[in-house]
Structures are given as structure tokens and as C-alpha cells.
CSV table of C-alpha atoms and ligand atoms in Angstrom, one decimal:
chain,number,residue,atom,x,y,z
A,101,MET,CA,-49.4,-10.5,170.0
A,102,TYR,CA,-50.6,-14.1,170.5
A,103,ASN,CA,-52.5,-15.8,173.6
A,104,GLN,CA,-54.5,-18.7,174.5
A,105,TYR,CA,-57.4,-16.5,173.7
A,106,MET,CA,-56.4,-16.0,170.0
A,107,MET,CA,-55.5,-20.0,169.3
A,108,ARG,CA,-57.3,-21.0,166.0
A,109,HIS,CA,-60.6,-22.4,166.3
A,110,THR,CA,-60.2,-26.3,164.9
A,111,THR,CA,-63.9,-25.8,163.8
A,112,PRO,CA,-64.6,-22.1,162.8
A,113,ILE,CA,-66.6,-19.8,164.6
A,114,ILE,CA,-70.0,-18.8,163.3
A,115,ILE,CA,-70.7,-15.0,163.7
A,116,ALA,CA,-74.6,-14.3,163.5
A,117,HIS,CA,-74.1,-10.9,161.6
A,118,ARG,CA,-76.7,-8.6,162.6
A,119,GLY,CA,-78.2,-11.4,164.5
A,120,ALA,CA,-80.2,-14.1,162.1
A,121,SER,CA,-80.8,-11.0,159.5
A,122,GLY,CA,-81.3,-13.9,156.4
A,123,TYR,CA,-84.8,-14.0,158.5
A,124,LEU,CA,-85.9,-11.5,160.4
A,125,PRO,CA,-85.0,-7.5,160.3
A,126,GLU,CA,-80.9,-6.8,161.3
A,127,HIS,CA,-80.6,-6.0,164.8
A,128,SER,CA,-84.1,-6.7,166.3
A,129,LEU,CA,-83.9,-8.8,169.3
A,130,ALA,CA,-85.9,-11.3,167.5
A,131,ALA,CA,-83.7,-12.3,165.2
A,132,LYS,CA,-80.3,-12.6,167.7
A,133,ALA,CA,-82.6,-14.6,169.7
A,134,LEU,CA,-83.3,-16.7,166.4
A,135,ALA,CA,-79.0,-16.8,165.6
A,136,HIS,CA,-79.0,-17.8,169.3
A,137,ALA,CA,-81.4,-21.0,168.6
A,138,MET,CA,-80.0,-21.9,165.6
A,139,GLY,CA,-76.6,-22.3,166.9
A,140,ALA,CA,-74.4,-19.0,166.4
A,141,ASP,CA,-71.2,-18.8,168.7
A,142,PHE,CA,-71.6,-15.2,168.4
A,143,LEU,CA,-73.8,-12.6,167.6
A,144,GLU,CA,-72.9,-9.7,166.3
A,145,GLN,CA,-73.7,-6.1,167.9
A,146,ASP,CA,-72.9,-3.0,165.3
A,147,VAL,CA,-73.3,0.2,168.3
A,148,VAL,CA,-73.7,4.0,167.2
A,149,LEU,CA,-74.8,6.1,170.2
A,150,THR,CA,-77.5,8.6,170.7
A,151,LYS,CA,-77.9,12.3,171.2
A,152,ASP,CA,-77.8,11.5,175.0
A,153,GLY,CA,-74.6,9.2,174.4
A,154,VAL,CA,-76.3,6.1,175.0
A,155,ALA,CA,-74.8,3.0,172.9
A,156,ILE,CA,-77.5,1.1,170.9
A,157,VAL,CA,-77.4,-1.2,168.6
A,158,LEU,CA,-78.1,-0.8,165.0
A,159,HIS,CA,-75.8,-0.8,161.6
A,160,ASP,CA,-75.9,2.5,160.3
A,161,ILE,CA,-75.2,6.1,161.2
A,162,TYR,CA,-78.8,6.4,160.0
A,163,LEU,CA,-82.2,5.9,161.0
A,164,GLU,CA,-84.0,5.4,157.8
A,165,THR,CA,-82.8,2.5,156.2
A,166,THR,CA,-84.1,-0.2,158.7
A,167,THR,CA,-86.7,2.2,161.0
A,168,ASP,CA,-89.8,4.3,160.4
A,169,VAL,CA,-88.3,7.6,161.4
A,170,ARG,CA,-88.8,9.6,158.2
A,171,LEU,CA,-93.2,9.0,159.4
A,172,CYS,CA,-92.5,9.3,163.3
A,173,PHE,CA,-90.2,12.5,163.2
A,174,PRO,CA,-90.8,14.4,159.7
A,175,GLY,CA,-88.4,17.0,159.4
A,176,ARG,CA,-85.7,15.8,161.5
A,177,ALA,CA,-82.9,15.0,158.9
A,178,ARG,CA,-80.4,16.5,158.3
A,179,GLU,CA,-79.1,19.0,155.0
A,180,ASP,CA,-77.9,15.8,153.4
A,181,GLY,CA,-81.7,14.4,153.8
A,182,ARG,CA,-80.3,11.6,156.3
A,183,PHE,CA,-82.0,11.2,160.0
A,184,TYR,CA,-78.7,10.5,162.2
A,185,ALA,CA,-79.3,8.5,165.1
A,186,LEU,CA,-76.8,10.7,166.8
A,187,ASP,CA,-79.7,13.8,166.6
A,188,PHE,CA,-82.5,12.1,168.6
A,189,THR,CA,-82.4,10.9,172.3
A,190,LEU,CA,-83.0,7.3,173.7
A,191,ASP,CA,-86.4,7.9,174.3
A,192,GLU,CA,-86.9,9.3,171.0
A,193,ILE,CA,-85.5,6.4,169.7
A,194,ARG,CA,-88.1,3.8,171.1
A,195,GLN,CA,-90.7,5.4,169.2
A,196,LEU,CA,-89.3,4.2,166.2
A,197,ARG,CA,-90.4,0.4,164.5
A,198,LEU,CA,-87.4,-1.6,163.1
A,199,HIS,CA,-88.3,-2.8,159.7
A,200,GLU,CA,-86.6,-4.9,157.0
A,201,ARG,CA,-83.8,-3.2,155.4
A,202,SER,CA,-85.0,-1.0,152.5
A,203,LYS,CA,-84.0,1.5,149.6
A,204,HIS,CA,-85.3,3.3,147.1
A,205,ASN,CA,-85.5,1.8,143.9
A,206,GLU,CA,-85.3,4.1,140.2
A,207,ASP,CA,-89.4,5.1,140.6
A,208,GLY,CA,-88.4,5.7,143.8
A,209,VAL,CA,-90.5,3.1,145.3
A,210,GLU,CA,-89.1,2.0,149.0
A,211,VAL,CA,-88.8,-1.5,148.5
A,212,VAL,CA,-86.3,-4.2,150.6
A,213,VAL,CA,-82.5,-4.5,149.2
A,214,TYR,CA,-82.6,-8.3,149.6
A,215,PRO,CA,-86.1,-9.6,147.9
A,216,ASN,CA,-86.5,-12.7,149.3
A,217,ARG,CA,-86.3,-11.8,153.3
A,218,PHE,CA,-88.8,-10.4,155.7
A,219,PRO,CA,-91.2,-7.8,153.7
A,220,LEU,CA,-91.1,-4.7,153.8
A,221,VAL,CA,-94.2,-4.4,157.0
A,222,PRO,CA,-94.9,-2.1,159.8
A,223,GLY,CA,-92.8,-3.6,162.3
A,224,THR,CA,-92.8,-4.8,166.1
A,225,CYS,CA,-89.4,-4.6,167.1
A,226,SER,CA,-87.6,-1.5,168.6
A,227,ILE,CA,-83.8,-0.7,168.8
A,228,PRO,CA,-82.5,-2.3,171.6
A,229,THR,CA,-79.6,-0.8,174.2
A,230,LEU,CA,-76.2,-2.3,173.9
A,231,LEU,CA,-77.2,-2.8,177.7
A,232,GLU,CA,-80.5,-4.6,177.1
A,233,GLU,CA,-78.9,-6.6,174.4
A,234,ILE,CA,-75.9,-8.0,176.8
A,235,ASP,CA,-79.1,-8.7,179.4
A,236,PHE,CA,-81.1,-10.4,176.8
A,237,ILE,CA,-78.6,-12.6,175.5
A,238,SER,CA,-77.6,-13.4,179.1
A,239,GLY,CA,-80.9,-14.2,179.8
A,240,LEU,CA,-81.4,-16.7,176.9
A,241,ASP,CA,-77.8,-18.0,177.3
A,242,ARG,CA,-79.0,-19.1,181.2
A,243,SER,CA,-82.7,-20.3,180.1
A,244,ARG,CA,-81.3,-22.4,177.1
A,245,ASN,CA,-77.8,-23.2,179.0
A,246,LYS,CA,-75.4,-21.7,176.3
A,247,ARG,CA,-72.5,-19.4,176.5
A,248,THR,CA,-72.8,-17.0,173.6
A,249,GLY,CA,-70.1,-14.7,172.6
A,250,LEU,CA,-71.0,-11.1,171.6
A,251,TYR,CA,-68.9,-9.8,169.1
A,252,VAL,CA,-69.4,-5.9,169.3
A,253,GLU,CA,-68.3,-3.4,166.1
A,254,LEU,CA,-67.7,0.4,167.1
A,255,LYS,CA,-69.4,2.1,164.4
A,256,ALA,CA,-67.6,5.0,162.8
A,257,PRO,CA,-65.2,5.8,165.8
A,258,ASP,CA,-63.8,8.9,163.9
A,259,TRP,CA,-66.9,10.6,163.0
A,260,HIS,CA,-68.4,10.2,166.8
A,261,LEU,CA,-65.6,12.1,167.8
A,262,ARG,CA,-65.2,14.8,165.5
A,263,GLN,CA,-69.2,15.6,166.8
A,264,GLY,CA,-67.9,15.2,170.2
A,265,TYR,CA,-68.9,11.7,171.5
A,266,LYS,CA,-66.3,9.0,172.3
A,267,ILE,CA,-68.0,5.9,171.4
A,268,ALA,CA,-65.1,3.4,172.3
A,269,GLU,CA,-65.5,5.0,176.5
A,270,THR,CA,-68.9,4.2,176.4
A,271,VAL,CA,-68.8,0.9,174.9
A,272,MET,CA,-66.1,-0.2,177.2
A,273,GLY,CA,-68.3,1.2,180.0
A,274,ILE,CA,-70.9,-1.0,179.3
A,275,LEU,CA,-68.8,-4.1,179.0
A,276,ASN,CA,-67.2,-3.3,182.3
A,277,GLN,CA,-70.5,-2.8,183.7
A,278,THR,CA,-71.9,-6.3,182.9
A,279,GLY,CA,-68.9,-8.1,183.6
A,280,TYR,CA,-68.0,-8.9,179.6
A,281,SER,CA,-64.9,-6.7,179.8
A,282,LYS,CA,-63.1,-9.4,181.9
A,283,ARG,CA,-64.5,-12.7,179.5
A,284,GLN,CA,-61.7,-12.6,176.8
A,285,ASP,CA,-63.4,-16.2,175.1
A,286,GLN,CA,-67.0,-14.6,174.9
A,287,VAL,CA,-66.1,-11.3,173.3
A,288,PHE,CA,-64.7,-9.9,170.4
A,289,LEU,CA,-64.4,-5.9,169.8
A,290,GLN,CA,-64.1,-5.1,166.2
A,291,CYS,CA,-63.6,-2.2,164.2
A,292,PHE,CA,-62.6,-0.6,160.4
A,293,HIS,CA,-60.9,2.2,161.9
A,294,ASP,CA,-57.4,1.0,163.0
A,295,LYS,CA,-56.5,3.7,165.3
A,296,THR,CA,-59.5,3.2,167.4
A,297,LEU,CA,-58.1,0.0,167.9
A,298,GLN,CA,-54.7,0.6,168.8
A,299,TYR,CA,-56.6,2.9,171.4
A,300,LEU,CA,-58.1,0.0,172.8
A,301,HIS,CA,-55.0,-1.5,173.0
A,302,SER,CA,-52.5,0.8,174.4
A,303,THR,CA,-54.6,3.7,175.8
A,304,LEU,CA,-57.6,1.7,177.4
A,305,LYS,CA,-55.9,-1.2,177.8
A,306,THR,CA,-59.0,-3.9,177.1
A,307,GLU,CA,-58.0,-7.3,177.6
A,308,LEU,CA,-60.4,-8.7,174.9
A,309,PRO,CA,-59.5,-9.5,171.6
A,310,LEU,CA,-59.6,-7.1,169.0
A,311,ILE,CA,-60.2,-8.1,165.2
A,312,GLN,CA,-58.8,-5.1,162.7
A,313,LEU,CA,-61.9,-5.2,160.2
A,314,ILE,CA,-60.9,-4.6,156.3
A,315,ALA,CA,-62.8,-2.5,153.7
A,316,ASP,CA,-62.0,-1.7,150.2
A,317,ASN,CA,-60.4,2.0,149.7
A,318,SER,CA,-63.4,2.6,147.8
A,319,TRP,CA,-66.3,2.4,150.3
A,320,GLY,CA,-65.0,5.9,152.3
A,321,GLU,CA,-65.3,3.8,155.7
A,322,ASP,CA,-65.0,5.8,158.7
A,323,GLY,CA,-61.4,7.9,159.0
A,324,ASP,CA,-58.4,7.7,157.0
A,325,VAL,CA,-57.6,4.1,156.8
A,326,ASP,CA,-55.6,2.7,153.7
A,327,TYR,CA,-57.1,-0.8,154.5
A,328,ASN,CA,-54.6,-1.9,150.9
A,329,HIS,CA,-51.6,-1.7,153.2
A,330,LEU,CA,-53.1,-3.2,155.9
A,331,ARG,CA,-53.3,-6.6,153.7
A,332,SER,CA,-49.9,-6.2,152.8
A,333,ALA,CA,-47.2,-8.0,154.7
A,334,LYS,CA,-45.9,-4.5,156.3
A,335,GLY,CA,-49.6,-3.6,157.4
A,336,LEU,CA,-50.6,-7.2,158.7
A,337,ASP,CA,-47.0,-6.7,160.9
A,338,THR,CA,-48.3,-3.7,162.3
A,339,VAL,CA,-51.6,-5.4,162.4
A,340,ALA,CA,-50.3,-7.9,164.6
A,341,GLU,CA,-48.9,-5.3,166.7
A,342,TYR,CA,-52.2,-4.2,168.6
A,343,ALA,CA,-55.0,-7.1,167.3
A,344,ASN,CA,-55.5,-10.6,167.1
A,345,GLY,CA,-57.0,-10.7,163.8
A,346,ILE,CA,-58.4,-9.5,161.0
A,347,GLY,CA,-62.3,-9.3,159.3
A,348,PRO,CA,-61.4,-8.9,155.6
A,349,TRP,CA,-64.4,-9.1,153.0
A,350,ILE,CA,-65.2,-12.5,151.1
A,351,ASN,CA,-63.8,-11.6,148.1
A,352,GLN,CA,-60.6,-10.4,149.5
A,353,ILE,CA,-59.8,-13.8,150.1
A,354,TYR,CA,-61.8,-15.7,146.9
A,355,GLY,CA,-61.0,-14.2,143.2
A,356,GLY,CA,-63.4,-16.7,141.2
A,357,LYS,CA,-62.3,-19.6,139.9
A,358,ASP,CA,-59.7,-20.7,137.6
A,359,SER,CA,-59.9,-22.1,133.9
A,360,SER,CA,-60.1,-25.4,135.4
A,361,GLY,CA,-63.2,-24.3,137.7
A,362,GLN,CA,-60.6,-24.2,141.0
A,363,PRO,CA,-61.3,-21.5,143.4
A,364,ILE,CA,-58.5,-18.4,143.0
A,365,ILE,CA,-57.7,-18.3,146.7
A,366,ASN,CA,-54.7,-15.2,147.8
A,367,THR,CA,-52.5,-15.4,150.5
A,368,LEU,CA,-54.0,-12.9,152.9
A,369,VAL,CA,-55.3,-16.2,155.3
A,370,GLU,CA,-52.1,-17.9,155.4
A,371,ASP,CA,-50.0,-14.5,155.8
A,372,ALA,CA,-52.6,-13.2,159.1
A,373,HIS,CA,-51.7,-17.1,160.7
A,374,ALA,CA,-48.1,-16.4,159.9
A,375,ARG,CA,-48.5,-13.5,162.7
A,376,GLY,CA,-50.7,-15.3,164.7
A,377,LEU,CA,-53.6,-13.4,163.3
A,378,GLN,CA,-57.5,-15.0,163.1
A,379,VAL,CA,-59.1,-15.0,159.8
A,380,HIS,CA,-63.3,-14.0,160.3
A,381,PRO,CA,-64.4,-12.8,156.6
A,382,TYR,CA,-68.1,-11.3,155.8
A,383,THR,CA,-70.5,-11.8,154.9
A,384,PHE,CA,-71.5,-15.2,154.0
A,385,ARG,CA,-75.1,-14.8,152.2
A,386,ARG,CA,-77.2,-17.4,150.8
A,387,ASP,CA,-78.8,-14.8,148.5
A,388,GLU,CA,-75.5,-13.0,147.7
A,389,LEU,CA,-72.9,-15.2,146.4
A,390,PRO,CA,-69.8,-14.6,145.1
A,391,ASP,CA,-68.4,-15.0,141.2
A,392,GLY,CA,-68.5,-18.5,140.8
A,393,ILE,CA,-69.9,-19.5,143.7
A,394,ALA,CA,-73.0,-21.9,143.0
A,395,ASP,CA,-74.4,-22.2,146.6
A,396,PHE,CA,-74.1,-21.7,150.3
A,397,ASP,CA,-72.8,-24.8,150.8
A,398,GLU,CA,-69.7,-24.5,148.3
A,399,LEU,CA,-69.3,-20.7,150.0
A,400,MET,CA,-68.5,-22.8,153.2
A,401,ASP,CA,-66.6,-25.1,151.5
A,402,VAL,CA,-63.9,-22.6,149.6
A,403,PHE,CA,-63.8,-20.8,152.5
A,404,VAL,CA,-63.3,-23.0,155.6
A,405,ASN,CA,-61.8,-26.3,154.0
A,406,ASP,CA,-59.5,-24.6,151.0
A,407,ALA,CA,-58.7,-21.1,152.5
A,408,GLY,CA,-58.6,-22.2,156.3
A,409,VAL,CA,-60.4,-19.4,157.9
A,410,ASP,CA,-61.0,-19.2,162.0
A,411,GLY,CA,-64.7,-17.8,161.5
A,412,LEU,CA,-67.1,-16.2,159.5
A,413,PHE,CA,-69.9,-13.6,159.8
A,414,THR,CA,-73.3,-15.1,158.3
A,415,ASP,CA,-76.8,-13.7,158.1
A,416,PHE,CA,-77.4,-17.0,157.3
A,417,PRO,CA,-76.1,-19.1,161.0
A,418,ASP,CA,-78.3,-22.0,160.6
A,419,LEU,CA,-76.9,-22.7,157.5
A,420,ALA,CA,-73.4,-22.6,158.9
A,421,TYR,CA,-74.1,-25.0,161.1
A,422,ALA,CA,-75.7,-27.6,158.9
A,423,PHE,CA,-72.7,-27.6,157.3
A,424,LEU,CA,-70.1,-27.5,159.9
A,425,SER,CA,-72.0,-30.1,161.3
A,426,SER,CA,-72.3,-32.6,158.7
B,799,G3P,O1,-68.5,-6.5,161.5
B,799,G3P,C1,-68.4,-7.4,159.9
B,799,G3P,C2,-68.9,-6.8,158.9
B,799,G3P,O2,-70.2,-7.2,160.0
B,799,G3P,C3,-68.7,-5.7,158.5
B,799,G3P,O3,-69.5,-5.0,157.8
B,799,G3P,O4,-71.1,-3.1,157.5
B,799,G3P,O5,-71.7,-5.9,157.9
B,799,G3P,O6,-70.4,-3.8,159.2
B,799,G3P,P1,-70.7,-4.6,157.8
B,800,CA,CA1,-70.3,-5.2,161.6
């Protein structure tokens, strides 16, 4: 499939990954406002559902990695110790406060995942619904005279279905309600689960461009997807039948430096382009650079000028904007 909305952009699009998440807690509306001001072309929404079937903007299907759910609702974890968003109503989720992404270190102390980012302090931000976030971005577009895009990821659709929830229908309902389902130049839909993208394309017949995310098979992403196959010639042939682009991990394009210091770049970008597929890799981080890359500008240089990608997910949209503007 190839249409006017899939033409390669001459300048790669900047997708603010969970907002300007290098500076503020991910998926807070504050992080979205900052990314909007920093010149991002698209703002990312990872979407999961609540117990009462409301689409909320949250990266994990769990709540404890970015909120104070343990304090607010002790005893509400499942047997695996996780607090699933799907076990909480929207009213309950509204009581939670977002904080910087955290983990427990070897001493059992809760610490931030990225030490030089926003500190782990009690937050003032809450989890937005998808509808609230769309209204928020639309309002910013109006006040700043912009036309910023949505880049919506359906999280774990196969898992949601096994729990009795249809996330694709819920998301499409909101995009229909807000008029965004007709804005092919302003919305991308992304998913790791190939069958969900095929369902969006063939059954729900969305007109919106679809991006097949590509994980590493070892990550245990949702559903039974062979990402090594998806990256192969035959796999990309199939992806091109239902999607408009791919979203690979940066290390699936770049493989370090050779003995003369030159970046090793494989053929994935050109293989995708040969099939009319855009390429939007993830995730460009100043504080998590791939092997052999000295700084953010070099990361941009390798992927934009050497590999020729069409867009990029970044936690630091200001740095991407500065590079592309220079
Ligand atoms: O959606 C692109 C990228 O965000 C995929 O990784 O885990 O950050 O959603 P993740
Ligand atoms: Ca995502």
C-alpha cells in the first residue's frame, strides 16, 4: 500500500516519546505541553484500558512503575505483585499521581530509572484519558497556531482481548468522536501486534496510516509475533500489505562501529523503503546511547544522514529539533 500520506518526509518527523519524557514524568500532560513547545511534530500516546473500559494514556499495563498506586491502594495487586490498570476504575485511577519512572534497586530501594532526569518526588500530575489528552493537544494547537500530530500506540491488544476488552474498537471510537480518524496527515496508529494492525486495516478499515512496531523476540511482547520474520524480505512484503511503515528498535538498524570507526548500518531502512514503508525507529535518548555513539548529535547524524530514516521517537524533542534545524 502506498498513498499520498506515506510519501517520505524530506525532513524526518520528530515524535515525542511519551512527551518530552527526558525532562518530565512520562505521559503527564506537562510532558506533552513541553514537547509541543519544543517543536515535536507528533506527540506519542501509549494507550491501555481501565476496568470500566476507558482508554487512558499510560505506557505499561501496570500502574506501579509510574504512579503511587502502592500507597493509594495497598492490597490491590494481583498474585504476581503487579497493579494492573485494568483492575482499577477511572475514578480510582484519577486518585493516583504520576511520578518519574522508577524501579527497585538491589537494596530494595525505589530509584528513578534515569538518574539525571526528573527526581522521584510526589507528583502533581495525574493519568490523562485519551480523550482528555486529545482535547489538550487540540487546545494547544489552537493557542499556538500549530497542527501537531497524534501517534497512538495500542498497548497489549492480545492481552486485553484475553481479559475480555477490545482496545482497538475503543481507541477508534475516540478518534471517530474527535474527528481525528479522518486526519490521515495528523495521526499514526502503531502496534507491536501484527494481527491487530491487520484487523485495523482489513476489518475496521481505518484510513489512518499504520506503523508495525518491531521488538526483539526476547522481550516477550504481546501475542505470538516473530519479529525476526517481520524484518526479513518476506516479512516486510507482508507488512507492506497492511501497514504504511515500521517502527524498529534503533539497534535493529545500527550495529556499532567498524574497525575504521564507521557506523555499521544494515539494509532494513532501504528494504522498507523499497516496499514503500516509512521507517520511524525508537528510542533516541541522550542518556542511553548505543555502542560507539558519543552524543545525541552523532546519534541523529547516523540515523538521519547515514541510514535515512523518515522519523524518530525521542525523549528529547528539543535536541532533535535543534539538530534538524542546524
Ligand atoms: O512506540 C514506539 C516505542 O515507544 C516502542 O517502545 O516500549 O517505548 O512503547 P515503547
Ligand atoms: Ca510506545
